[in-house]
Coordinates of C-alpha atoms and ligand atoms in Angstrom, one line a residue:
X1 CA 133.3 -265.4 128.0
X2 CA 130.3 -264.3 130.0
X3 CA 128.5 -261.3 128.8
X4 CA 129.4 -259.1 131.8
X5 CA 133.0 -260.1 131.5
X6 CA 133.1 -259.2 127.8
X7 CA 131.6 -255.9 128.8
X8 CA 134.3 -255.2 131.4
X9 CA 137.1 -256.1 129.0
X10 CA 135.6 -253.8 126.4
X11 CA 135.4 -251.0 128.9
X12 CA 139.0 -251.6 130.1
X13 CA 140.3 -251.6 126.5
X14 CA 138.5 -248.4 125.6
X15 CA 139.8 -246.7 128.8
X16 CA 143.4 -247.8 127.9
X17 CA 143.1 -246.6 124.4
X18 CA 141.6 -243.3 125.6
X19 CA 144.4 -242.8 128.1
X20 CA 147.1 -243.6 125.6
X21 CA 145.7 -241.0 123.2
X22 CA 145.7 -238.4 126.0
X23 CA 149.1 -239.2 127.3
X24 CA 151.1 -239.7 124.1
X25 CA 151.3 -236.5 122.2
X26 CA 150.9 -236.8 118.4
X27 CA 154.2 -235.0 117.8
X28 CA 157.2 -235.5 120.0
X29 CA 157.7 -232.5 122.3
X30 CA 160.3 -230.0 121.0
X31 CA 163.7 -230.1 122.7
X32 CA 164.3 -226.4 122.1
X33 CA 161.8 -223.6 122.3
X34 CA 162.7 -220.2 120.9
X35 CA 160.9 -216.9 121.3
X36 CA 160.7 -214.6 118.3
X37 CA 159.7 -210.9 118.7
X38 CA 158.4 -208.6 116.0
X39 CA 157.0 -205.1 116.2
X40 CA 154.3 -204.7 113.6
X41 CA 150.9 -206.5 113.5
X42 CA 150.6 -210.1 112.2
X43 CA 149.4 -209.5 108.7
X44 CA 152.4 -207.3 107.7
X45 CA 155.4 -208.5 105.8
X46 CA 157.9 -208.7 108.7
X47 CA 155.5 -211.0 110.4
X48 CA 154.6 -213.0 107.3
X49 CA 158.3 -213.8 106.8
X50 CA 158.6 -214.6 110.6
X51 CA 155.9 -217.3 110.3
X52 CA 157.5 -218.7 107.2
X53 CA 160.8 -219.0 109.0
X54 CA 159.1 -220.6 112.0
X55 CA 157.4 -223.2 109.7
X56 CA 160.6 -224.0 107.8
X57 CA 162.7 -224.4 111.0
X58 CA 160.2 -226.6 112.7
X59 CA 159.9 -228.7 109.6
X60 CA 163.6 -229.0 108.8
X61 CA 164.5 -229.8 112.4
X62 CA 161.7 -232.4 112.4
X63 CA 160.0 -230.8 115.4
X64 CA 163.2 -230.6 117.5
X65 CA 162.8 -226.9 117.6
X66 CA 159.6 -225.0 118.3
X67 CA 159.4 -221.3 117.6
X68 CA 156.9 -219.1 119.5
X69 CA 156.2 -215.9 117.6
X70 CA 155.2 -212.6 119.2
X71 CA 153.9 -210.1 116.6
X72 CA 152.6 -206.6 117.3
X73 CA 155.2 -205.6 119.8
X74 CA 153.8 -207.9 122.4
X75 CA 157.3 -209.0 123.5
X76 CA 159.6 -206.2 122.2
X77 CA 158.8 -202.9 120.5
X78 CA 160.3 -201.4 117.3
X79 CA 163.2 -199.5 118.9
X80 CA 164.0 -201.9 121.7
X81 CA 164.4 -204.9 119.4
X82 CA 168.2 -205.0 119.1
X83 CA 168.9 -204.3 122.8
X84 CA 166.1 -206.6 123.9
X85 CA 167.6 -209.5 121.9
X86 CA 171.1 -208.8 123.2
X87 CA 169.8 -208.8 126.8
X88 CA 167.9 -212.1 126.1
X89 CA 164.4 -210.7 126.6
X90 CA 163.6 -212.5 123.3
X91 CA 165.8 -215.2 121.7
X92 CA 165.1 -213.7 118.2
X93 CA 163.9 -210.3 117.0
X94 CA 163.1 -208.6 113.7
X95 CA 164.2 -205.0 113.4
X96 CA 164.0 -202.2 110.9
X97 CA 167.5 -200.7 110.9
X98 CA 166.3 -197.4 109.5
X99 CA 164.7 -196.7 112.8
X100 CA 168.1 -196.3 114.4
X101 CA 170.2 -194.5 111.6
X102 CA 173.3 -193.8 113.7
X103 CA 173.5 -197.3 115.0
X104 CA 173.6 -199.2 111.7
X105 CA 175.7 -196.9 109.5
X106 CA 177.0 -199.5 107.1
X107 CA 173.8 -201.5 106.4
X108 CA 171.7 -198.3 106.4
X109 CA 173.7 -197.1 103.3
X110 CA 171.3 -199.4 101.4
X111 CA 168.6 -196.9 102.4
X112 CA 170.3 -194.0 100.5
X113 CA 169.1 -193.1 97.0
X114 CA 171.4 -195.7 95.3
X115 CA 169.0 -197.1 92.8
X116 CA 167.9 -200.3 94.5
X117 CA 165.0 -201.3 92.1
X118 CA 163.0 -203.8 94.2
X119 CA 163.0 -205.8 97.4
X120 CA 164.5 -209.0 96.0
X121 CA 167.5 -207.1 94.7
X122 CA 167.7 -205.0 97.9
X123 CA 167.7 -208.1 100.1
X124 CA 170.6 -209.7 98.1
X125 CA 172.6 -206.5 98.1
X126 CA 172.1 -206.1 101.9
X127 CA 173.3 -209.6 102.4
X128 CA 176.4 -209.1 100.3
X129 CA 177.2 -205.9 102.1
X130 CA 176.8 -207.5 105.5
X131 CA 179.0 -210.5 104.5
X132 CA 181.8 -208.3 103.3
X133 CA 181.9 -205.7 106.1
X134 CA 180.6 -207.7 109.1
X135 CA 179.7 -204.5 110.9
X136 CA 180.7 -204.5 114.5
X137 CA 177.2 -203.4 115.7
X138 CA 176.2 -207.0 115.0
X139 CA 179.0 -208.5 117.1
X140 CA 176.7 -209.5 119.9
X141 CA 174.1 -211.2 117.8
X142 CA 173.8 -213.9 115.2
X143 CA 172.2 -212.6 112.0
X144 CA 169.5 -215.0 110.7
X145 CA 168.1 -213.0 107.8
X146 CA 168.5 -209.6 106.1
X147 CA 166.0 -208.1 103.7
X148 CA 164.7 -204.8 102.5
X149 CA 161.3 -203.3 101.5
X150 CA 160.5 -202.4 98.0
X151 CA 161.0 -198.8 97.0
X152 CA 159.2 -196.1 98.9
X153 CA 156.4 -194.0 97.5
X154 CA 154.1 -191.3 98.8
X155 CA 150.6 -192.3 100.1
X156 CA 148.6 -189.2 101.1
X157 CA 145.2 -187.8 101.9
X158 CA 145.7 -185.0 99.4
X159 CA 147.0 -185.4 95.8
X160 CA 150.7 -184.7 95.4
X161 CA 151.4 -184.0 91.7
X162 CA 154.4 -181.7 91.9
X163 CA 157.2 -180.7 94.3
X164 CA 155.1 -177.6 95.1
X165 CA 152.2 -179.8 96.4
X166 CA 154.6 -181.4 98.8
X167 CA 155.9 -178.3 100.5
X168 CA 155.2 -178.3 104.3
X169 CA 153.0 -181.4 104.0
X170 CA 153.3 -183.5 107.2
X171 CA 154.3 -187.0 106.1
X172 CA 155.6 -189.8 108.2
X173 CA 159.0 -191.4 107.4
X174 CA 161.8 -192.9 109.5
X175 CA 165.6 -192.6 109.1
X176 CA 166.6 -192.2 105.4
X177 CA 163.0 -191.9 104.3
X178 CA 162.6 -189.0 106.7
X179 CA 165.7 -187.4 105.2
X180 CA 164.1 -187.8 101.7
X181 CA 161.0 -186.1 102.9
X182 CA 163.0 -183.2 104.4
X183 CA 165.1 -182.8 101.3
X184 CA 161.9 -182.6 99.2
X185 CA 160.5 -179.9 101.3
X186 CA 157.8 -181.9 103.2
X187 CA 157.5 -181.8 106.9
X188 CA 158.9 -185.2 108.0
X189 CA 157.4 -186.7 111.0
X190 CA 159.5 -189.6 112.4
X191 CA 157.9 -192.7 114.0
X192 CA 158.0 -196.4 113.5
X193 CA 155.4 -197.9 111.1
X194 CA 153.6 -199.4 114.1
X195 CA 152.6 -195.9 115.4
X196 CA 151.5 -194.7 112.0
X197 CA 147.8 -195.9 111.9
X198 CA 147.0 -193.8 115.0
X199 CA 148.8 -190.7 113.7
X200 CA 147.0 -190.9 110.4
X201 CA 143.7 -191.3 112.1
X202 CA 144.3 -188.4 114.5
X203 CA 145.4 -186.2 111.6
X204 CA 148.9 -185.7 113.0
X205 CA 150.2 -186.7 109.6
X206 CA 148.7 -186.3 106.1
X207 CA 150.3 -189.4 104.7
X208 CA 153.5 -191.4 104.6
X209 CA 156.5 -192.5 102.6
X210 CA 156.9 -196.3 102.5
X211 CA 156.7 -199.3 100.3
X212 CA 153.1 -199.7 99.0
X213 CA 152.1 -203.1 100.5
X214 CA 151.0 -201.1 103.6
X215 CA 148.1 -199.7 101.6
X216 CA 146.5 -203.1 102.1
X217 CA 148.1 -204.6 105.2
X218 CA 147.4 -201.5 107.3
X219 CA 144.3 -200.5 105.3
X220 CA 146.0 -197.1 104.7
X221 CA 144.1 -197.0 101.3
X222 CA 141.0 -196.2 103.3
X223 CA 142.4 -192.8 104.4
X224 CA 145.1 -192.2 101.8
X225 CA 143.4 -192.1 98.5
X226 CA 146.4 -190.8 96.5
X227 CA 149.7 -192.5 95.7
X228 CA 152.6 -190.6 94.1
X229 CA 155.1 -192.8 92.5
X230 CA 158.6 -191.5 93.2
X231 CA 160.3 -194.9 93.5
X232 CA 162.8 -193.8 96.1
X233 CA 164.7 -195.4 99.0
X234 CA 164.1 -198.8 100.5
X235 CA 164.2 -199.7 104.3
X236 CA 166.7 -202.4 105.4
X237 CA 165.7 -205.0 108.0
X238 CA 167.5 -207.6 110.1
X239 CA 166.5 -210.7 112.0
X240 CA 168.9 -211.3 114.9
X241 CA 169.4 -213.9 117.6
X242 CA 170.9 -213.7 121.0
X243 CA 174.5 -214.9 120.8
X244 CA 174.5 -217.1 123.9
X245 CA 171.3 -218.7 122.7
X246 CA 172.8 -219.3 119.3
X247 CA 176.0 -220.8 120.9
X248 CA 173.8 -223.1 122.9
X249 CA 172.2 -224.7 119.9
X250 CA 173.3 -228.1 118.6
X251 CA 175.3 -228.2 115.3
X252 CA 172.4 -229.7 113.3
X253 CA 170.0 -227.0 114.3
X254 CA 172.6 -224.3 113.6
X255 CA 173.1 -225.8 110.2
X256 CA 169.4 -225.6 109.4
X257 CA 169.4 -221.9 110.3
X258 CA 172.6 -221.2 108.4
X259 CA 171.2 -222.8 105.3
X260 CA 168.1 -220.6 105.7
X261 CA 169.9 -217.2 105.8
X262 CA 170.2 -216.5 102.1
X263 CA 167.0 -218.4 101.2
X264 CA 164.8 -216.5 103.8
X265 CA 166.3 -213.2 102.8
X266 CA 165.5 -213.7 99.1
X267 CA 162.1 -215.3 99.9
X268 CA 161.1 -212.2 101.8
X269 CA 162.2 -209.8 99.0
X270 CA 160.2 -211.8 96.4
X271 CA 157.1 -211.9 98.7
X272 CA 157.3 -208.1 99.3
X273 CA 157.6 -207.4 95.5
X274 CA 154.6 -209.5 94.7
X275 CA 152.6 -208.2 97.6
X276 CA 153.2 -204.6 96.6
X277 CA 151.6 -205.3 93.2
X278 CA 148.6 -207.0 94.8
X279 CA 148.2 -204.3 97.3
X280 CA 148.1 -201.5 94.7
X281 CA 145.5 -203.4 92.6
X282 CA 143.4 -204.0 95.7
X283 CA 143.6 -200.3 96.7
X284 CA 142.5 -199.2 93.2
X285 CA 139.6 -201.6 93.2
X286 CA 138.5 -201.2 96.7
X287 CA 139.0 -197.5 97.4
X288 CA 139.6 -196.0 93.9
X289 CA 143.0 -194.9 95.0
X290 CA 144.6 -192.6 92.3
X291 CA 148.1 -193.5 91.3
X292 CA 150.0 -190.4 90.1
X293 CA 153.1 -190.7 88.0
X294 CA 155.6 -187.9 87.6
X295 CA 156.9 -187.0 84.1
X296 CA 160.6 -187.3 83.5
X297 CA 161.3 -183.5 83.9
X298 CA 159.4 -183.4 87.2
X299 CA 161.1 -186.6 88.5
X300 CA 164.5 -185.1 87.7
X301 CA 163.7 -182.1 89.9
X302 CA 162.9 -184.5 92.8
X303 CA 166.0 -186.6 92.3
X304 CA 168.2 -183.5 92.2
X305 CA 167.1 -182.6 95.7
X306 CA 168.2 -186.0 97.1
X307 CA 171.8 -185.8 96.1
X308 CA 173.1 -184.1 99.3
X309 CA 171.7 -187.0 101.4
X310 CA 174.5 -189.3 100.1
X311 CA 177.2 -186.7 100.8
X312 CA 175.9 -186.3 104.4
X313 CA 176.1 -190.1 104.9
X314 CA 179.6 -190.2 103.4
X315 CA 180.7 -187.6 106.0
X316 CA 179.1 -189.4 108.8
X317 CA 180.6 -192.8 107.8
X318 CA 184.1 -191.3 107.4
X319 CA 183.8 -189.7 110.8
X320 CA 183.3 -193.2 112.1
X321 CA 186.4 -194.5 110.3
X322 CA 184.4 -196.4 107.6
X323 CA 185.4 -196.7 104.0
X324 CA 182.4 -194.7 102.8
X325 CA 183.1 -194.5 99.0
X326 CA 184.0 -198.2 98.9
X327 CA 180.8 -199.2 100.6
X328 CA 178.7 -197.2 98.1
X329 CA 180.7 -198.6 95.2
X330 CA 180.0 -202.1 96.5
X331 CA 176.3 -201.4 96.9
X332 CA 176.1 -200.1 93.3
X333 CA 178.0 -203.1 91.9
X334 CA 175.8 -205.5 93.9
X335 CA 172.7 -203.8 92.5
X336 CA 173.9 -204.5 89.0
X337 CA 174.9 -208.1 89.9
X338 CA 171.6 -209.0 91.4
X339 CA 169.0 -207.0 89.4
X340 CA 167.0 -209.1 87.0
Ligands
DTR1 N1 158.8 -198.6 105.0 C1 159.3 -198.9 106.4 C2 159.3 -200.3 106.7 C3 158.0 -201.0 106.5 C4 157.5 -201.2 105.3 N2 156.4 -202.0 105.5 C5 156.2 -202.3 106.8 C6 155.3 -203.0 107.5 C7 155.4 -203.1 108.8 C8 156.4 -202.5 109.5 C9 157.4 -201.8 108.8 C10 157.3 -201.7 107.5 C11 158.5 -198.0 107.3 O1 157.8 -197.2 106.8 O2 158.7 -198.2 108.5

C-alpha cells in the first residue's frame, strides 16, 4: 500500500473508532427513570439511605432502572412530601411522619414513649406495625421502606442538668418530640429539621430534641456544646411511591423493590445507630461537647412527666375508631421480639 493510502486508512479507522465510542454509551440507557425527593441536605441519614437504595435498585435491575435523587427539598419540601408523591410531582418521596401527627396516627404511635431502644429495633417494629394494620393513609401510595431514628436527646447551647434547667427553654421538636418537650416544661418550637440550622443561628431556639447524629451531619455541635441524655422518643419515617407509577412497573422491577423493603428498613436503622456513636465521639473531640447523664432518681422524674402523652394518643386514636390499646401492645411486643 502506498504511504498516503496507509495514512488515509489509518485516519478512517481512527475516526470510526472515535465515533463508535461517542455513539455507543458504555452502559445501556435505562428503560425507566424514577425521581426521588427528599427534604434534608445530602449528608443526612434520610439522604444517605436514599443513595443506598438508588445504588441497589440500579444494580439489581442491571441498569434497567435509573433513579434521580433530589435532596435538600429541591423537588418537594418536608411537609408536602406525601401529597406531592400522591400528585405525581415526584415518583418517590421520603417523609418524616412525625411532622404530620394527625395524619399518621397508627405509625406515629412508635413515636410515643414506648421504650424503643435504638433505630434498628424501631425500624423493624414500625415495619411489623405497618404490615399488620395497613393504615388507610397509605392507600394511595406504595411503601418502599419504613425506618426510625435512634432515641432523641437534648442538644443545647446551655447545660441542662435537671428538670429545673429545662423550664421555659426554647427547644425545637416536631410531633411527639414537641409533646415531650411541652410535658417536660420546655418551650417547644415546632419545625422540620431542615429549618433548624437557621433557627439555631438566629437564636430563635436554644437547642433541639433529636437523635444525636445531627450533631455532626448538621454541625450542630458547633453551637450546641451540651448534650443531655434522656433517651426518649424516636421519629418514624416512610419512603413512598406514587401508586400509578408503581403499577406501571414491570414485574421483575417490582420484585427487586419488594425484596428491598425489609432489607432497606433494617439497613437504615443500623446505619443510624452506628452513625450516632460516631457523631457523639466526633462532637466530643472536635468541639469538646459535654455529655450530661441524669441519675436514676432525676430520670424517673422526667419519665413520670411523659406518661400523659400516651393517654392523649389513646384518646385520639379511639376517636378515629382505631384499636389503640392493641396497637400499643403490638408495639411493645415487637420491641421485645426485635431488640438485641
Ligand atoms: N429527629 C427528627 C428526624 C431527624 C433526625 N435526624 C434527621 C436528619 C435530617 C432530617 C430529619 C431528621 C427531627 O428532629 O426532625
